[in-house]
Amino acid sequence: MKLDGRIAIITGAGSGMGRAMAQEFVANGATVVAVDVRTDPVAETVKLLDDGRSVAQTADVSSKADVERVVTETVERFGRVDILCNNAGVLDDYTPAHETTDELWNRVIGVNINGPFLFSRAALTPMLEQGKGVIINTASISSFVAGGGGAAYTSSKHAVLGLTKQLAFDYGKRGVRVNAICPGAIHTGMTGHLMTTEGRNPHVDAAIAATPAGRWGKPEEIAHMALFLASDDADFIHGAAFTVDGGWLLP
Ligand code: NAD
């Protein structure tokens, strides 16, 4: 199996893509430390994994103390950290800048970019000691274009790509590979409301209709890419951003 014996920390594992990644990784031999700020959903993920090894951790990725606790406890329990998926994220409900409160800005930046920085910094210590590690950041099509979110979301996802590139540049020669996945519109907890009558967003509807795929993506379709990037099959891939977006960025 592609991830036999590997230890993977996955954030945002209580829902959507993070849960799908956890399932894909365990199905391929990994043990997962499933992290989410919501306790019950992440406990449910571990129940679904049902492998007798993976564990749930309630933690806020924007909290340095929480992040350092998760990495320390992972190393204490499993002896290593092979894979880190910085996947937790929050949307800003497409709020334009002039309506973005300090609270909203700080929350989105805190989760979407401070989180990946804090977790990467903490996990790099064991990865550098091991001389091997993989970091996968869930970025977005909003890492390239406007319209997939509001000011805070788009800014945060652009920053995730910057972090991905710099980490790849700084640590590749020391055995740590860092890449990003850039999903398009994926049907998850984050976007479910956009399919309801009240929650529909005309820009999103039109953008999806214009894609070659012409449909929403599924969390498993992102997890397949995460598995590839986490595995040794991707050994020559550093600092890359893979769009898995049904062709959203084509036009
Ligand atoms: P989701 O809402 O289904 O899952 C995100 C999970 O992150 C939730 O379980 C939530 O509780 C958790 N989370 C939120 N804040 C957290 C925090 N501070 N600490 C720890 N966990 C926290 O959403 P999803 O669509 O699966 O999103 C996964 C990632 O994909 C996010 O980074 C998101 O920005 C990105 N993304 C999503 C889409 C999409 O269309 N769904 C598109 C592009 C990128």
mmCIF file of C-alpha atoms and ligand atoms in Angstrom:
data_model
loop_
_atom_site.group_PDB
_atom_site.id
_atom_site.type_symbol
_atom_site.label_atom_id
_atom_site.label_comp_id
_atom_site.label_asym_id
_atom_site.label_seq_id
_atom_site.Cartn_x
_atom_site.Cartn_y
_atom_site.Cartn_z
ATOM 1 C CA MET A 1 0.000 0.000 0.000
ATOM 2 C CA LYS A 2 1.217 3.457 -0.904
ATOM 3 C CA LEU A 3 1.276 4.876 2.624
ATOM 4 C CA ASP A 4 2.057 1.738 4.587
ATOM 5 C CA GLY A 5 3.102 2.600 8.147
ATOM 6 C CA ARG A 6 3.038 6.372 7.584
ATOM 7 C CA ILE A 7 1.752 8.764 10.222
ATOM 8 C CA ALA A 8 -0.374 11.592 8.827
ATOM 9 C CA ILE A 9 -1.797 14.654 10.554
ATOM 10 C CA ILE A 10 -4.854 15.955 8.684
ATOM 11 C CA THR A 11 -6.534 19.191 9.763
ATOM 12 C CA GLY A 12 -10.178 19.928 9.114
ATOM 13 C CA ALA A 13 -10.733 16.170 9.259
ATOM 14 C CA GLY A 14 -14.209 16.426 10.735
ATOM 15 C CA SER A 15 -15.833 17.117 7.381
ATOM 16 C CA GLY A 16 -15.510 17.330 3.622
ATOM 17 C CA MET A 17 -12.112 16.927 2.042
ATOM 18 C CA GLY A 18 -10.268 16.352 5.329
ATOM 19 C CA ARG A 19 -12.495 13.407 6.188
ATOM 20 C CA ALA A 20 -12.126 12.041 2.641
ATOM 21 C CA MET A 21 -8.327 12.363 2.870
ATOM 22 C CA ALA A 22 -8.349 10.519 6.201
ATOM 23 C CA GLN A 23 -10.354 7.675 4.663
ATOM 24 C CA GLU A 24 -8.146 7.521 1.564
ATOM 25 C CA PHE A 25 -4.941 7.533 3.617
ATOM 26 C CA VAL A 26 -6.094 4.833 6.034
ATOM 27 C CA ALA A 27 -7.282 2.703 3.103
ATOM 28 C CA ASN A 28 -3.699 2.972 1.841
ATOM 29 C CA GLY A 29 -1.999 1.910 5.060
ATOM 30 C CA ALA A 30 -1.502 5.175 6.955
ATOM 31 C CA THR A 31 -2.441 5.996 10.531
ATOM 32 C CA VAL A 32 -4.193 9.342 10.815
ATOM 33 C CA VAL A 33 -4.222 11.995 13.517
ATOM 34 C CA ALA A 34 -7.510 13.638 12.600
ATOM 35 C CA VAL A 35 -7.645 17.261 13.758
ATOM 36 C CA ASP A 36 -10.656 19.542 13.904
ATOM 37 C CA VAL A 37 -11.913 22.397 16.057
ATOM 38 C CA ARG A 38 -15.242 20.524 16.343
ATOM 39 C CA THR A 39 -14.995 17.518 18.641
ATOM 40 C CA ASP A 40 -17.984 15.392 17.617
ATOM 41 C CA PRO A 41 -17.413 15.493 13.846
ATOM 42 C CA VAL A 42 -13.750 14.547 14.171
ATOM 43 C CA ALA A 43 -14.633 11.738 16.581
ATOM 44 C CA GLU A 44 -17.128 10.558 13.956
ATOM 45 C CA THR A 45 -14.370 10.557 11.312
ATOM 46 C CA VAL A 46 -12.189 8.310 13.457
ATOM 47 C CA LYS A 47 -15.160 6.040 14.076
ATOM 48 C CA LEU A 48 -15.653 5.762 10.313
ATOM 49 C CA LEU A 49 -11.946 4.988 9.839
ATOM 50 C CA ASP A 50 -12.353 2.064 12.240
ATOM 51 C CA ASP A 51 -8.707 1.013 11.994
ATOM 52 C CA GLY A 52 -7.936 0.813 15.707
ATOM 53 C CA ARG A 53 -4.925 3.132 15.355
ATOM 54 C CA SER A 54 -6.042 6.544 14.133
ATOM 55 C CA VAL A 55 -6.936 9.160 16.725
ATOM 56 C CA ALA A 56 -8.996 12.336 16.930
ATOM 57 C CA GLN A 57 -7.609 15.604 18.260
ATOM 58 C CA THR A 58 -9.758 18.635 19.009
ATOM 59 C CA ALA A 59 -7.621 21.645 18.165
ATOM 60 C CA ASP A 60 -7.881 25.099 16.645
ATOM 61 C CA VAL A 61 -5.283 25.400 13.871
ATOM 62 C CA SER A 62 -4.993 29.138 14.535
ATOM 63 C CA SER A 63 -3.849 28.493 18.108
ATOM 64 C CA LYS A 64 -0.109 28.025 18.530
ATOM 65 C CA ALA A 65 -0.634 26.134 21.794
ATOM 66 C CA ASP A 66 -3.151 23.725 20.225
ATOM 67 C CA VAL A 67 -0.954 23.105 17.189
ATOM 68 C CA GLU A 68 2.184 22.440 19.226
ATOM 69 C CA ARG A 69 0.253 20.101 21.523
ATOM 70 C CA VAL A 70 -1.010 18.048 18.568
ATOM 71 C CA VAL A 71 2.463 17.678 17.047
ATOM 72 C CA THR A 72 4.079 16.862 20.408
ATOM 73 C CA GLU A 73 1.435 14.263 21.239
ATOM 74 C CA THR A 74 1.699 12.734 17.760
ATOM 75 C CA VAL A 75 5.448 12.282 18.140
ATOM 76 C CA GLU A 76 5.015 10.911 21.689
ATOM 77 C CA ARG A 77 2.393 8.425 20.561
ATOM 78 C CA PHE A 78 3.627 7.398 17.105
ATOM 79 C CA GLY A 79 7.292 8.439 17.090
ATOM 80 C CA ARG A 80 7.129 10.479 13.882
ATOM 81 C CA VAL A 81 5.154 12.728 11.534
ATOM 82 C CA ASP A 82 5.421 11.626 7.898
ATOM 83 C CA ILE A 83 2.624 13.636 6.316
ATOM 84 C CA LEU A 84 0.918 16.904 7.242
ATOM 85 C CA CYS A 85 -2.222 17.967 5.389
ATOM 86 C CA ASN A 86 -2.997 21.594 6.161
ATOM 87 C CA ASN A 87 -6.592 21.369 5.071
ATOM 88 C CA ALA A 88 -8.765 23.186 7.631
ATOM 89 C CA GLY A 89 -10.288 26.332 6.217
ATOM 90 C CA VAL A 90 -13.190 28.729 6.526
ATOM 91 C CA LEU A 91 -15.042 30.746 3.926
ATOM 92 C CA ASP A 92 -15.807 34.459 4.306
ATOM 93 C CA ASP A 93 -19.242 34.242 2.679
ATOM 94 C CA TYR A 94 -17.973 36.245 -0.303
ATOM 95 C CA THR A 95 -17.801 39.401 1.832
ATOM 96 C CA PRO A 96 -16.323 42.389 -0.058
ATOM 97 C CA ALA A 97 -13.542 44.363 1.645
ATOM 98 C CA HIS A 98 -15.650 47.355 2.716
ATOM 99 C CA GLU A 99 -17.963 45.040 4.639
ATOM 100 C CA THR A 100 -15.240 42.827 6.108
ATOM 101 C CA THR A 101 -15.033 43.319 9.867
ATOM 102 C CA ASP A 102 -11.769 42.991 11.773
ATOM 103 C CA GLU A 103 -13.206 39.868 13.366
ATOM 104 C CA LEU A 104 -13.984 38.219 10.006
ATOM 105 C CA TRP A 105 -10.624 39.168 8.493
ATOM 106 C CA ASN A 106 -8.690 37.878 11.502
ATOM 107 C CA ARG A 107 -10.674 34.650 11.668
ATOM 108 C CA VAL A 108 -10.202 33.791 8.000
ATOM 109 C CA ILE A 109 -6.521 34.740 7.988
ATOM 110 C CA GLY A 110 -6.046 32.953 11.332
ATOM 111 C CA VAL A 111 -7.468 29.641 10.129
ATOM 112 C CA ASN A 112 -6.515 29.671 6.446
ATOM 113 C CA ILE A 113 -2.923 30.922 6.559
ATOM 114 C CA ASN A 114 -1.755 31.230 10.166
ATOM 115 C CA GLY A 115 -2.921 27.619 10.642
ATOM 116 C CA PRO A 116 -0.807 26.152 7.821
ATOM 117 C CA PHE A 117 2.182 28.219 8.964
ATOM 118 C CA LEU A 118 1.879 27.167 12.620
ATOM 119 C CA PHE A 119 1.359 23.487 11.780
ATOM 120 C CA SER A 120 4.154 23.418 9.201
ATOM 121 C CA ARG A 121 6.576 25.082 11.597
ATOM 122 C CA ALA A 122 5.767 22.592 14.335
ATOM 123 C CA ALA A 123 5.828 19.499 12.085
ATOM 124 C CA LEU A 124 9.073 20.500 10.380
ATOM 125 C CA THR A 125 11.035 19.689 13.544
ATOM 126 C CA PRO A 126 10.285 15.938 13.470
ATOM 127 C CA MET A 127 10.335 15.872 9.648
ATOM 128 C CA LEU A 128 13.819 17.400 9.507
ATOM 129 C CA GLU A 129 15.032 14.968 12.170
ATOM 130 C CA GLN A 130 13.616 12.103 10.099
ATOM 131 C CA GLY A 131 15.152 13.582 6.935
ATOM 132 C CA LYS A 132 11.822 12.985 5.215
ATOM 133 C CA GLY A 133 8.347 14.438 5.233
ATOM 134 C CA VAL A 134 5.481 15.626 3.077
ATOM 135 C CA ILE A 135 3.347 18.732 3.546
ATOM 136 C CA ILE A 136 0.194 19.183 1.471
ATOM 137 C CA ASN A 137 -1.672 22.461 1.693
ATOM 138 C CA THR A 138 -5.273 22.752 0.590
ATOM 139 C CA ALA A 139 -5.210 26.024 -1.333
ATOM 140 C CA SER A 140 -7.962 26.892 -3.828
ATOM 141 C CA ILE A 141 -8.741 28.271 -7.253
ATOM 142 C CA SER A 142 -8.931 31.416 -5.082
ATOM 143 C CA SER A 143 -5.137 31.160 -4.936
ATOM 144 C CA PHE A 144 -5.156 32.360 -8.563
ATOM 145 C CA VAL A 145 -8.321 34.303 -9.315
ATOM 146 C CA ALA A 146 -10.942 36.468 -7.627
ATOM 147 C CA GLY A 147 -14.559 35.466 -7.218
ATOM 148 C CA GLY A 148 -14.194 32.135 -5.416
ATOM 149 C CA GLY A 149 -14.478 33.981 -2.118
ATOM 150 C CA GLY A 150 -14.408 37.493 -0.693
ATOM 151 C CA ALA A 151 -11.398 39.688 0.153
ATOM 152 C CA ALA A 152 -10.215 37.727 3.183
ATOM 153 C CA TYR A 153 -10.639 34.284 1.645
ATOM 154 C CA THR A 154 -8.952 35.150 -1.654
ATOM 155 C CA SER A 155 -6.073 36.880 0.163
ATOM 156 C CA SER A 156 -5.592 33.953 2.518
ATOM 157 C CA LYS A 157 -5.560 31.394 -0.295
ATOM 158 C CA HIS A 158 -3.063 33.412 -2.334
ATOM 159 C CA ALA A 159 -0.872 33.398 0.784
ATOM 160 C CA VAL A 160 -1.166 29.615 1.096
ATOM 161 C CA LEU A 161 0.535 29.263 -2.288
ATOM 162 C CA GLY A 162 3.315 31.625 -1.214
ATOM 163 C CA LEU A 163 3.896 29.557 1.903
ATOM 164 C CA THR A 164 3.870 26.357 -0.172
ATOM 165 C CA LYS A 165 6.527 27.658 -2.544
ATOM 166 C CA GLN A 166 8.809 29.051 0.151
ATOM 167 C CA LEU A 167 8.654 25.895 2.275
ATOM 168 C CA ALA A 168 9.352 23.771 -0.813
ATOM 169 C CA PHE A 169 12.314 26.012 -1.661
ATOM 170 C CA ASP A 170 13.748 25.985 1.858
ATOM 171 C CA TYR A 171 13.276 22.323 2.801
ATOM 172 C CA GLY A 172 13.328 20.217 -0.371
ATOM 173 C CA LYS A 173 17.032 19.455 -0.106
ATOM 174 C CA ARG A 174 16.460 18.324 3.480
ATOM 175 C CA GLY A 175 13.909 15.709 2.452
ATOM 176 C CA VAL A 176 10.649 17.585 2.936
ATOM 177 C CA ARG A 177 8.360 17.925 -0.090
ATOM 178 C CA VAL A 178 5.694 20.642 0.002
ATOM 179 C CA ASN A 179 2.866 21.009 -2.516
ATOM 180 C CA ALA A 180 -0.617 22.469 -2.782
ATOM 181 C CA ILE A 181 -3.937 21.211 -4.062
ATOM 182 C CA CYS A 182 -6.215 23.871 -5.503
ATOM 183 C CA PRO A 183 -9.796 22.625 -5.507
ATOM 184 C CA GLY A 184 -12.582 24.184 -7.505
ATOM 185 C CA ALA A 185 -16.161 23.962 -6.282
ATOM 186 C CA ILE A 186 -16.438 20.853 -4.123
ATOM 187 C CA HIS A 187 -19.603 19.735 -2.372
ATOM 188 C CA THR A 188 -18.696 19.779 1.339
ATOM 189 C CA GLY A 189 -19.870 21.251 4.622
ATOM 190 C CA MET A 190 -18.368 24.575 3.541
ATOM 191 C CA THR A 191 -20.389 24.843 0.358
ATOM 192 C CA GLY A 192 -23.583 22.857 1.024
ATOM 193 C CA HIS A 193 -25.566 26.061 1.590
ATOM 194 C CA LEU A 194 -24.647 27.253 -1.913
ATOM 195 C CA MET A 195 -26.846 24.505 -3.312
ATOM 196 C CA THR A 196 -29.923 25.505 -1.367
ATOM 197 C CA THR A 197 -32.552 27.829 -2.824
ATOM 198 C CA GLU A 198 -31.754 30.608 -0.302
ATOM 199 C CA GLY A 199 -27.981 30.164 -0.355
ATOM 200 C CA ARG A 200 -27.371 30.136 -4.108
ATOM 201 C CA ASN A 201 -24.641 32.422 -5.411
ATOM 202 C CA PRO A 202 -25.153 33.427 -9.062
ATOM 203 C CA HIS A 203 -21.417 33.843 -9.677
ATOM 204 C CA VAL A 204 -20.673 30.329 -8.400
ATOM 205 C CA ASP A 205 -23.580 28.793 -10.317
ATOM 206 C CA ALA A 206 -22.437 30.457 -13.553
ATOM 207 C CA ALA A 207 -18.781 29.541 -12.998
ATOM 208 C CA ILE A 208 -19.589 25.865 -12.425
ATOM 209 C CA ALA A 209 -21.902 25.762 -15.428
ATOM 210 C CA ALA A 210 -19.035 27.185 -17.547
ATOM 211 C CA THR A 211 -16.529 24.506 -16.492
ATOM 212 C CA PRO A 212 -15.860 21.542 -18.787
ATOM 213 C CA ALA A 213 -16.923 19.231 -15.951
ATOM 214 C CA GLY A 214 -20.161 21.206 -15.530
ATOM 215 C CA ARG A 215 -20.731 19.932 -11.998
ATOM 216 C CA TRP A 216 -19.605 20.199 -8.385
ATOM 217 C CA GLY A 217 -16.622 18.076 -7.393
ATOM 218 C CA LYS A 218 -16.635 15.424 -4.689
ATOM 219 C CA PRO A 219 -14.331 15.362 -1.650
ATOM 220 C CA GLU A 220 -12.920 11.988 -2.766
ATOM 221 C CA GLU A 221 -11.692 13.612 -5.963
ATOM 222 C CA ILE A 222 -9.453 15.852 -3.857
ATOM 223 C CA ALA A 223 -8.413 12.955 -1.623
ATOM 224 C CA HIS A 224 -7.128 11.032 -4.671
ATOM 225 C CA MET A 225 -4.742 13.895 -5.445
ATOM 226 C CA ALA A 226 -3.704 14.099 -1.782
ATOM 227 C CA LEU A 227 -2.856 10.385 -1.804
ATOM 228 C CA PHE A 228 -0.717 10.800 -4.904
ATOM 229 C CA LEU A 229 1.154 13.795 -3.463
ATOM 230 C CA ALA A 230 1.662 12.066 -0.106
ATOM 231 C CA SER A 231 3.084 8.936 -1.719
ATOM 232 C CA ASP A 232 6.558 8.258 -3.061
ATOM 233 C CA ASP A 233 5.038 8.390 -6.573
ATOM 234 C CA ALA A 234 5.293 12.172 -6.216
ATOM 235 C CA ASP A 235 8.947 12.132 -5.127
ATOM 236 C CA PHE A 236 10.067 14.565 -7.851
ATOM 237 C CA ILE A 237 7.264 17.069 -7.208
ATOM 238 C CA HIS A 238 8.172 20.107 -5.130
ATOM 239 C CA GLY A 239 6.386 23.421 -4.706
ATOM 240 C CA ALA A 240 3.656 22.641 -7.225
ATOM 241 C CA ALA A 241 0.027 23.714 -7.198
ATOM 242 C CA PHE A 242 -2.385 21.176 -8.656
ATOM 243 C CA THR A 243 -5.787 22.410 -9.694
ATOM 244 C CA VAL A 244 -8.538 19.843 -9.233
ATOM 245 C CA ASP A 245 -11.331 22.096 -10.333
ATOM 246 C CA GLY A 246 -13.302 20.564 -13.207
ATOM 247 C CA GLY A 247 -11.627 23.168 -15.401
ATOM 248 C CA TRP A 248 -12.765 26.308 -13.505
ATOM 249 C CA LEU A 249 -9.529 28.140 -14.341
ATOM 250 C CA LEU A 250 -9.564 27.367 -18.067
ATOM 251 C CA PRO A 251 -11.513 30.356 -19.460
HETATM 252 P P1 NAD B 1 -15.638 21.750 5.395
HETATM 253 O O1 NAD B 1 -16.298 22.909 6.047
HETATM 254 O O2 NAD B 1 -16.472 20.590 4.970
HETATM 255 O O3 NAD B 1 -14.455 21.201 6.298
HETATM 256 C C1 NAD B 1 -13.551 22.075 6.929
HETATM 257 C C2 NAD B 1 -13.296 21.577 8.328
HETATM 258 O O4 NAD B 1 -12.352 22.480 8.928
HETATM 259 C C3 NAD B 1 -14.544 21.577 9.219
HETATM 260 O O5 NAD B 1 -14.752 20.309 9.808
HETATM 261 C C4 NAD B 1 -14.231 22.635 10.268
HETATM 262 O O6 NAD B 1 -14.750 22.341 11.553
HETATM 263 C C5 NAD B 1 -12.709 22.626 10.269
HETATM 264 N N1 NAD B 1 -12.164 23.860 10.835
HETATM 265 C C6 NAD B 1 -12.613 25.120 10.630
HETATM 266 N N2 NAD B 1 -11.897 25.979 11.372
HETATM 267 C C7 NAD B 1 -10.978 25.237 12.033
HETATM 268 C C8 NAD B 1 -9.962 25.557 12.955
HETATM 269 N N3 NAD B 1 -9.759 26.819 13.372
HETATM 270 N N4 NAD B 1 -9.183 24.560 13.437
HETATM 271 C C9 NAD B 1 -9.402 23.277 13.055
HETATM 272 N N5 NAD B 1 -10.371 22.926 12.195
HETATM 273 C C10 NAD B 1 -11.140 23.891 11.687
HETATM 274 O O7 NAD B 1 -14.866 22.372 4.142
HETATM 275 P P2 NAD B 1 -14.053 21.746 2.931
HETATM 276 O O8 NAD B 1 -14.700 22.257 1.713
HETATM 277 O O9 NAD B 1 -13.797 20.300 3.098
HETATM 278 O O10 NAD B 1 -12.702 22.577 3.100
HETATM 279 C C11 NAD B 1 -11.425 22.003 3.171
HETATM 280 C C12 NAD B 1 -10.423 22.978 2.586
HETATM 281 O O11 NAD B 1 -10.686 23.120 1.191
HETATM 282 C C13 NAD B 1 -10.468 24.392 3.147
HETATM 283 O O12 NAD B 1 -9.168 24.864 3.326
HETATM 284 C C14 NAD B 1 -11.172 25.179 2.069
HETATM 285 O O13 NAD B 1 -10.827 26.534 2.100
HETATM 286 C C15 NAD B 1 -10.661 24.489 0.840
HETATM 287 N N6 NAD B 1 -11.458 24.664 -0.361
HETATM 288 C C16 NAD B 1 -12.766 24.301 -0.398
HETATM 289 C C17 NAD B 1 -13.469 24.413 -1.575
HETATM 290 C C18 NAD B 1 -14.896 23.947 -1.708
HETATM 291 O O14 NAD B 1 -15.535 24.200 -2.747
HETATM 292 N N7 NAD B 1 -15.449 23.253 -0.737
HETATM 293 C C19 NAD B 1 -12.853 24.942 -2.719
HETATM 294 C C20 NAD B 1 -11.514 25.322 -2.640
HETATM 295 C C21 NAD B 1 -10.827 25.164 -1.459
#
